[in-house]
GROMACS .gro file of C-alpha atoms in nm:
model
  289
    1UNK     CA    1   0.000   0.000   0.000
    2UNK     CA    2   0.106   0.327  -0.032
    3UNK     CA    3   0.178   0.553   0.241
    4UNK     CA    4   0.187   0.895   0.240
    5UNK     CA    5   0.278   1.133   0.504
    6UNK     CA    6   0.213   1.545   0.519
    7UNK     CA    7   0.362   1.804   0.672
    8UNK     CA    8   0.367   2.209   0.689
    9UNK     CA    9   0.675   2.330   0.577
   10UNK     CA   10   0.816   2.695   0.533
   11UNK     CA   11   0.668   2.633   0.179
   12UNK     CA   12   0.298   2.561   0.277
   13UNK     CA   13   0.158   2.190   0.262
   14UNK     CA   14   0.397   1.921   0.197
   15UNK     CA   15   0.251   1.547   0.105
   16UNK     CA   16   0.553   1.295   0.106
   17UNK     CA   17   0.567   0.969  -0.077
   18UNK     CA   18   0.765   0.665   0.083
   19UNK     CA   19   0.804   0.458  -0.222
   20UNK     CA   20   1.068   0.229  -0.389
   21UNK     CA   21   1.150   0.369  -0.699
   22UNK     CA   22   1.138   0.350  -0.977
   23UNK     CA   23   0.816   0.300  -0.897
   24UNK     CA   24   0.499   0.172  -1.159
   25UNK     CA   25   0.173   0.372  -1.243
   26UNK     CA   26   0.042   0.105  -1.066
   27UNK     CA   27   0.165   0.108  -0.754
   28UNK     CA   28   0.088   0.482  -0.699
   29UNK     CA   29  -0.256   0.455  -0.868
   30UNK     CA   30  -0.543   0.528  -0.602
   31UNK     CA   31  -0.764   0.279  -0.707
   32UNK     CA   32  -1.081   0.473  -0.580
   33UNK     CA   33  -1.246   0.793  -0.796
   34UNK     CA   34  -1.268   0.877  -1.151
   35UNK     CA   35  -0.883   0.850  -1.138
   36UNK     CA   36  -0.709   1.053  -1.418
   37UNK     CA   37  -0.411   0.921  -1.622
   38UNK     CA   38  -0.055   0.890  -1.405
   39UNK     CA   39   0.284   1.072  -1.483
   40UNK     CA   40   0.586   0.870  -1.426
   41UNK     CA   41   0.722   1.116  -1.153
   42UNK     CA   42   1.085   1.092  -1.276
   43UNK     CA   43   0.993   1.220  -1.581
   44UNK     CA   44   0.783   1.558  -1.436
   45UNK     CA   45   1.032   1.627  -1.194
   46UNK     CA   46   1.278   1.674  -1.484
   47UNK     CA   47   1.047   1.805  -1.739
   48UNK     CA   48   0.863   2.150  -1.843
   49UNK     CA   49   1.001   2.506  -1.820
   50UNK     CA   50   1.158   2.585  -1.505
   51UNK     CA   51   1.277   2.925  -1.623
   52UNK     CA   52   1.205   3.197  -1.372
   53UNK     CA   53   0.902   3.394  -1.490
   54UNK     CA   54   0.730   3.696  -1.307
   55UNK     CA   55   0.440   3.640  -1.002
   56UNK     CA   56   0.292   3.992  -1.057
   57UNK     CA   57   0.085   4.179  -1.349
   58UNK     CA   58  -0.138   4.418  -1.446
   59UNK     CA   59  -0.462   4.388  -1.222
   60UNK     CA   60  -0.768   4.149  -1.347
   61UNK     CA   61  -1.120   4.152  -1.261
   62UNK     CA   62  -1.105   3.846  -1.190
   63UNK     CA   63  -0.908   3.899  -0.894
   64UNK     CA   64  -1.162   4.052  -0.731
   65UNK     CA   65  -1.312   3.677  -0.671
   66UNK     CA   66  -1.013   3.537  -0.503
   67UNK     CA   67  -0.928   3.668  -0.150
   68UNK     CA   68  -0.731   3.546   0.196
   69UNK     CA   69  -0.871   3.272   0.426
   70UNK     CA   70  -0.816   3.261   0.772
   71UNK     CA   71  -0.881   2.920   0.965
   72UNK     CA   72  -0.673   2.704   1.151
   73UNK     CA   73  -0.394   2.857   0.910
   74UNK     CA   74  -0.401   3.229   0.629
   75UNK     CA   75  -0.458   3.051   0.299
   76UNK     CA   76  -0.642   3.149  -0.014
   77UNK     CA   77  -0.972   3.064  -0.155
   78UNK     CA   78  -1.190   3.150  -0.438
   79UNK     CA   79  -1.558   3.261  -0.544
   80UNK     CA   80  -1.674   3.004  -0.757
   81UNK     CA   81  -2.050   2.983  -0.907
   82UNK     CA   82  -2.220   3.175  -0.715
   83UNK     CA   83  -2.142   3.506  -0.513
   84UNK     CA   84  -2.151   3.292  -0.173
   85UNK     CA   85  -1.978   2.995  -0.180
   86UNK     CA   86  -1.586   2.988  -0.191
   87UNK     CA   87  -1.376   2.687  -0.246
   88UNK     CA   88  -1.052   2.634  -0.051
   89UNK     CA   89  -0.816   2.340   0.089
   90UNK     CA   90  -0.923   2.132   0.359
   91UNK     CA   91  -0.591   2.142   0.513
   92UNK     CA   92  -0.650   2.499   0.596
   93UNK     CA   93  -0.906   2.407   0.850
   94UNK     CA   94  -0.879   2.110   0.988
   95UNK     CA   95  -0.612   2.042   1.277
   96UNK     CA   96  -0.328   1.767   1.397
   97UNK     CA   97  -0.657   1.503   1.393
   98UNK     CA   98  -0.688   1.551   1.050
   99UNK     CA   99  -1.054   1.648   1.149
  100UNK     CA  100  -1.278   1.966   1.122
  101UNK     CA  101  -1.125   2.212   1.347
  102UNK     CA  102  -1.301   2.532   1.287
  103UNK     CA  103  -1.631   2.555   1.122
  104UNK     CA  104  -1.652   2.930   1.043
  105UNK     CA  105  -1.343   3.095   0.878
  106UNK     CA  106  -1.296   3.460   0.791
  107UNK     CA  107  -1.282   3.549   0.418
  108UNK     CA  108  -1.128   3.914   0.287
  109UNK     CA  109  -1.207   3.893  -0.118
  110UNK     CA  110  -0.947   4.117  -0.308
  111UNK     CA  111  -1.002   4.505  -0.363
  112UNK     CA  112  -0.815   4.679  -0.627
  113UNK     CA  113  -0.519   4.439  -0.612
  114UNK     CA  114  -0.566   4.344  -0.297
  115UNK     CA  115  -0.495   4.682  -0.156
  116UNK     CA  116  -0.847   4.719   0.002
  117UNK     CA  117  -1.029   4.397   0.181
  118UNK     CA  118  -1.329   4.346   0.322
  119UNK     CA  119  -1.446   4.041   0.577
  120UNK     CA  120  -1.733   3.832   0.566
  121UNK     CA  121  -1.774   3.520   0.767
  122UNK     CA  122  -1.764   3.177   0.624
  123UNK     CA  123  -1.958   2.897   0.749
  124UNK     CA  124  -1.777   2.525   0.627
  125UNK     CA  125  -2.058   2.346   0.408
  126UNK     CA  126  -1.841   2.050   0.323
  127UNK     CA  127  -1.506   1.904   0.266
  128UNK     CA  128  -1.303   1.637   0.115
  129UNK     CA  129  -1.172   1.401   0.364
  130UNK     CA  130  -0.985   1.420   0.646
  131UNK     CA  131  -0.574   1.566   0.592
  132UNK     CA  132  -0.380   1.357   0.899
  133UNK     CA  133  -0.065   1.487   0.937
  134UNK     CA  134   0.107   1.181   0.927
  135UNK     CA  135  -0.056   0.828   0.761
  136UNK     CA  136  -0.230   1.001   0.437
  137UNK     CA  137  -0.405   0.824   0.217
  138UNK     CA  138  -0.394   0.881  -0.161
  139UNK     CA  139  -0.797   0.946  -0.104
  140UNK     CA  140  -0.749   1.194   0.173
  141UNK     CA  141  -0.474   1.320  -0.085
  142UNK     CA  142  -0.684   1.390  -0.389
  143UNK     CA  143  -0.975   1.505  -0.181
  144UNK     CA  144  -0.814   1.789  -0.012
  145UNK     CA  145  -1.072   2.095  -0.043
  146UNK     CA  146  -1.331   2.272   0.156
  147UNK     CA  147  -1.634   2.439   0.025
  148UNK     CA  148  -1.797   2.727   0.239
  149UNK     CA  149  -2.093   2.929   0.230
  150UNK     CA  150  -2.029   3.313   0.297
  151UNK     CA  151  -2.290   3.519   0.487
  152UNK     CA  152  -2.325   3.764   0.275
  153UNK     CA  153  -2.251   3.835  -0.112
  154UNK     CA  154  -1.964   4.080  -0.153
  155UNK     CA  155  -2.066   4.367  -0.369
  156UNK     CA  156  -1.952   4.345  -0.735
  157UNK     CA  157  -1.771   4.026  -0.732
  158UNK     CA  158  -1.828   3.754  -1.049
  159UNK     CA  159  -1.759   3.442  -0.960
  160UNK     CA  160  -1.583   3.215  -1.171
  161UNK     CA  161  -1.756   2.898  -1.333
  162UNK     CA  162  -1.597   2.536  -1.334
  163UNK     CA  163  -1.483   2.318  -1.605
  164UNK     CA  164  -1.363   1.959  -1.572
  165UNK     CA  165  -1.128   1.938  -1.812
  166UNK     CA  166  -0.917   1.599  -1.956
  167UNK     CA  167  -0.586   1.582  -1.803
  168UNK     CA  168  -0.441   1.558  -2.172
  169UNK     CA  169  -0.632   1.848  -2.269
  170UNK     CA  170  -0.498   2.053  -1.945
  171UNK     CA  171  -0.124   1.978  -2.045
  172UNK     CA  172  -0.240   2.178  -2.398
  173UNK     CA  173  -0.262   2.496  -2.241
  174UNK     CA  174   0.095   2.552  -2.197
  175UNK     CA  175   0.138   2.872  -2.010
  176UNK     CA  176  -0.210   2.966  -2.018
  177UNK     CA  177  -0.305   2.866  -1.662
  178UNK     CA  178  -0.291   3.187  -1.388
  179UNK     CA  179  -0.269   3.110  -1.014
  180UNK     CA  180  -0.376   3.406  -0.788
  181UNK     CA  181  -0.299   3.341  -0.478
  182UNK     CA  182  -0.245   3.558  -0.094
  183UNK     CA  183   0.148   3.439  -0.022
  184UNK     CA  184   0.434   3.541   0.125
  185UNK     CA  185   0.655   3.737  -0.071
  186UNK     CA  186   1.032   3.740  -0.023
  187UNK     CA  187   1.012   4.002   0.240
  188UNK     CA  188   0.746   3.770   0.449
  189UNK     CA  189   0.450   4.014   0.341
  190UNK     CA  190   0.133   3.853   0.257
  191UNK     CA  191  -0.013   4.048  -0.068
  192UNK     CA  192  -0.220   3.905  -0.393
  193UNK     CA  193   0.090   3.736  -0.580
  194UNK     CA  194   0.003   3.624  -0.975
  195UNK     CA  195   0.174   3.349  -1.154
  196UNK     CA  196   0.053   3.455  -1.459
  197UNK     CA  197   0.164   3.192  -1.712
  198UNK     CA  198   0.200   2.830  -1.571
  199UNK     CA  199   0.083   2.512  -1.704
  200UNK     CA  200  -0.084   2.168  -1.563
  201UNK     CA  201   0.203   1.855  -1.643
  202UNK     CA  202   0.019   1.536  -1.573
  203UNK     CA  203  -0.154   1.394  -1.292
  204UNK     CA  204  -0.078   1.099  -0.998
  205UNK     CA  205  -0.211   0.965  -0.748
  206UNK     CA  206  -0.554   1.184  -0.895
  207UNK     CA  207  -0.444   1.467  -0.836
  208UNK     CA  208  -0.298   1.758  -1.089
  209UNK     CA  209   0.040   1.803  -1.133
  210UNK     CA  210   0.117   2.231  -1.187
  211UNK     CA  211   0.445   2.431  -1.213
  212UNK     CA  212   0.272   2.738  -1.065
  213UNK     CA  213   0.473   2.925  -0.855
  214UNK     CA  214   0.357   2.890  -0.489
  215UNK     CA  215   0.482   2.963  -0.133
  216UNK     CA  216   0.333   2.976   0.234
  217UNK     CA  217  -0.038   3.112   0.186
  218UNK     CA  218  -0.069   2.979  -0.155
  219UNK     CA  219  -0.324   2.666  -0.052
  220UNK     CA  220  -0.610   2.720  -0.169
  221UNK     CA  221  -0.551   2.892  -0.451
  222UNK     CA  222  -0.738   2.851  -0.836
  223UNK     CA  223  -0.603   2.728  -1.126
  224UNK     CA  224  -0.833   2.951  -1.416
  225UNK     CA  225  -0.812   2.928  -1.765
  226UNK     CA  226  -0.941   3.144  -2.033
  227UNK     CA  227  -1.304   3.109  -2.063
  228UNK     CA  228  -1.434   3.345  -2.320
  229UNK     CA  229  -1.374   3.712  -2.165
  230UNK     CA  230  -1.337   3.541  -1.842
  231UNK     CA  231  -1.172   3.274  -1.645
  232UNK     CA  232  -1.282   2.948  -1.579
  233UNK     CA  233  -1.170   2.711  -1.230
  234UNK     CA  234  -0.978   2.391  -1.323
  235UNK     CA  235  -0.840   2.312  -0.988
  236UNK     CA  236  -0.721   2.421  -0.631
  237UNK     CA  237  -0.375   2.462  -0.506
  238UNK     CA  238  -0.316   2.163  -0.263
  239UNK     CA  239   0.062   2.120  -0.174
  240UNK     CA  240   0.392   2.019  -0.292
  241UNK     CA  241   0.486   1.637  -0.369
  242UNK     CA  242   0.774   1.468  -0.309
  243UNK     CA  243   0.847   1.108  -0.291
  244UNK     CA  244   1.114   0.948  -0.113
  245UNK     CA  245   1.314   0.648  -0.187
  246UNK     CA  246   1.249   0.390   0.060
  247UNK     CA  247   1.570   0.232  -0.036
  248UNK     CA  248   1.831   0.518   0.058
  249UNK     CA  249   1.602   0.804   0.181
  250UNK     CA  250   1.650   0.989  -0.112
  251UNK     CA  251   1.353   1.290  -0.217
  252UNK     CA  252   1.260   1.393  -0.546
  253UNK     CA  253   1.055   1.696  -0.558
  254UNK     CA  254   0.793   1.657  -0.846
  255UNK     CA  255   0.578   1.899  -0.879
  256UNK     CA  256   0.305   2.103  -0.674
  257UNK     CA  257  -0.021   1.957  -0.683
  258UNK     CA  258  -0.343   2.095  -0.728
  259UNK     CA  259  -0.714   1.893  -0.657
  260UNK     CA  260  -0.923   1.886  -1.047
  261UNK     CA  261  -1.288   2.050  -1.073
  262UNK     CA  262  -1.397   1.679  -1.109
  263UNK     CA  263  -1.354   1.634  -0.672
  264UNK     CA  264  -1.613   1.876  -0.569
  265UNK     CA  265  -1.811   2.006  -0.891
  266UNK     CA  266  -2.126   1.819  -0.808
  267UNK     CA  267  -2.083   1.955  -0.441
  268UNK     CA  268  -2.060   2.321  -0.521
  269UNK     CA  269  -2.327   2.255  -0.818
  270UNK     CA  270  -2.606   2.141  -0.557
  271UNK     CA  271  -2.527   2.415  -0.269
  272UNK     CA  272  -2.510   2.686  -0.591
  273UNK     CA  273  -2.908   2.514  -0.655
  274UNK     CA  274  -2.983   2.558  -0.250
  275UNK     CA  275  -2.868   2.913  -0.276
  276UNK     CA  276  -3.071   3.022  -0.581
  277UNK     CA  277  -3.384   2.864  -0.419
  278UNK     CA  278  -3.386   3.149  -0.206
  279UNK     CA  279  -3.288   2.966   0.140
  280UNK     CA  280  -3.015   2.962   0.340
  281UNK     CA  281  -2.863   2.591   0.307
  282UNK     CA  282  -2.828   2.388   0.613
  283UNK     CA  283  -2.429   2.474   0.679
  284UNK     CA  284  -2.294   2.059   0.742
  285UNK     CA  285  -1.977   2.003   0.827
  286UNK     CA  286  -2.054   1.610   0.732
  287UNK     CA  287  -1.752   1.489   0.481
  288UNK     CA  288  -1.804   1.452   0.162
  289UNK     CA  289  -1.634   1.136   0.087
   0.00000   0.00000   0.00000
């Protein structure tokens, strides 16, 4: 079986891999889920453009849906399908039990920038699966989001629609993929950061594979893509992977990790139907999976 452990780092979320390598496709698959094609992992850690490339730009609109999250750690989150509900990393609220820890967070949504924020309270409506510290699963792995329900809509905010995308079709858009996200900058100040131009490189253990450029903060992040005159969600910022070889202790960095639309669309789809029935949904904090 495959054992993973996690860990918070300087860098954000870490999930390590304790495998002998080289390892099979296999081996790592998760055998649960609508699994998505593996990457050998000694291939993407040596592959794709690892030029340096800038994390700021010209302001977007579109930044005005993503803003800070502040639970059991500051991480970021997104407005996604309807002006209320926000999508996030489960890791960023649950605690050393791997379970729920906070069931209201406070979300700031981006202002000009980020240079203005406002707070609205979030109430958790659902997550993934539990993220244990040590003893991961490749299911708690590739489940690790949270959706919550805001309680109020912030004023002139679109949200940004979902599309569940191939992984073959994802690794197409080289460079077109933008990750907004609230993380430290090189100074230790937490500010709206922009990789701009980053791509998806394959998938394991069902999750995405992304070279997006992401630090402490960054969890929680979106992966858009172009949709028309707007941007369209095709994941979440999870962590960093790395897998170790069980043999001599030797780590491999492979790539950051990200969960696919395909986890929780159905999820945010049936609160987004609660919400435009004109109730309040029932907040649950009930897992998912």
């Amino acid at each position: 079986m495959l054992g993973l452990r996690s860990f918070i780092s300087a860098c954000g979320f870490v999930v390590v891999a304790v495998v002998a390598l080289p390892a099979s496709v296999a081996d790592m698959a998760p055998g649960d889920g609508a699994a998505a094609p593996e990457s050998d992992p000694a291939a993407l850690a040596e592959s794709g453009d690892d030029r340096p490339r800038s994390i700021d730009g010209p302001p977007l609109a579109v930044h005005a849906a993503v803003g800070r999250i502040t639970g059991t750690m500051v991480c970021t989150a997104a407005i996604v399908l309807h002006p209320r509900i926000i999508i996030t990393a489960a890791h960023c609220l649950t605690g050393q039990d791997g379970m729920l820890s906070r069931a209201r967070a406070t979300f700031q949504p981006a202002r000009r920038a980020g240079l203005e924020l406002d707070r609205f309270e979030a109430s958790v409506w659902a997550i993934g699966a539990p993220q244990r510290p040590t003893g991961q699963s490749a299911h708690e792995a590739a489940n690790d989001w949270a959706i919550l329900v805001l309680d109020r809509e912030p004023m002139g905010v679109r949200p940004v629609p979902m599309q569940s995308l191939s992984v073959h079709d994802l690794t197409q858009l080289e460079r077109q993929v933008l990750m907004p996200s609230y993380a430290s900058d090189d100074a230790g100040v937490v500010a709206l950061s922009v990789d701009p131009a980053c791509s998806v490189r394959g998938a394991m253990w069902n999750v995405l594979l992304h070279d997006c450029r992401a630090s402490a903060g960054a969890s929680g992040a979106p992966l858009l893509i172009p949709d028309g005159q707007w941007y369209a969600l095709v994941g979440v910022h999870s962590s960093s992977i790395a897998i170790v070889d069980a043999d001599n202790g030797a780590s491999t960095f492979v790539r950051y990790s990200a969960i696919g639309t395909w986890a929780f669309a159905a999820a945010i789809e049936k609160l987004s139907e609660r919400l435009n029935s004109g109730g309040d949904p029932l907040v649950s904090t009930a897992l998912a999976h």
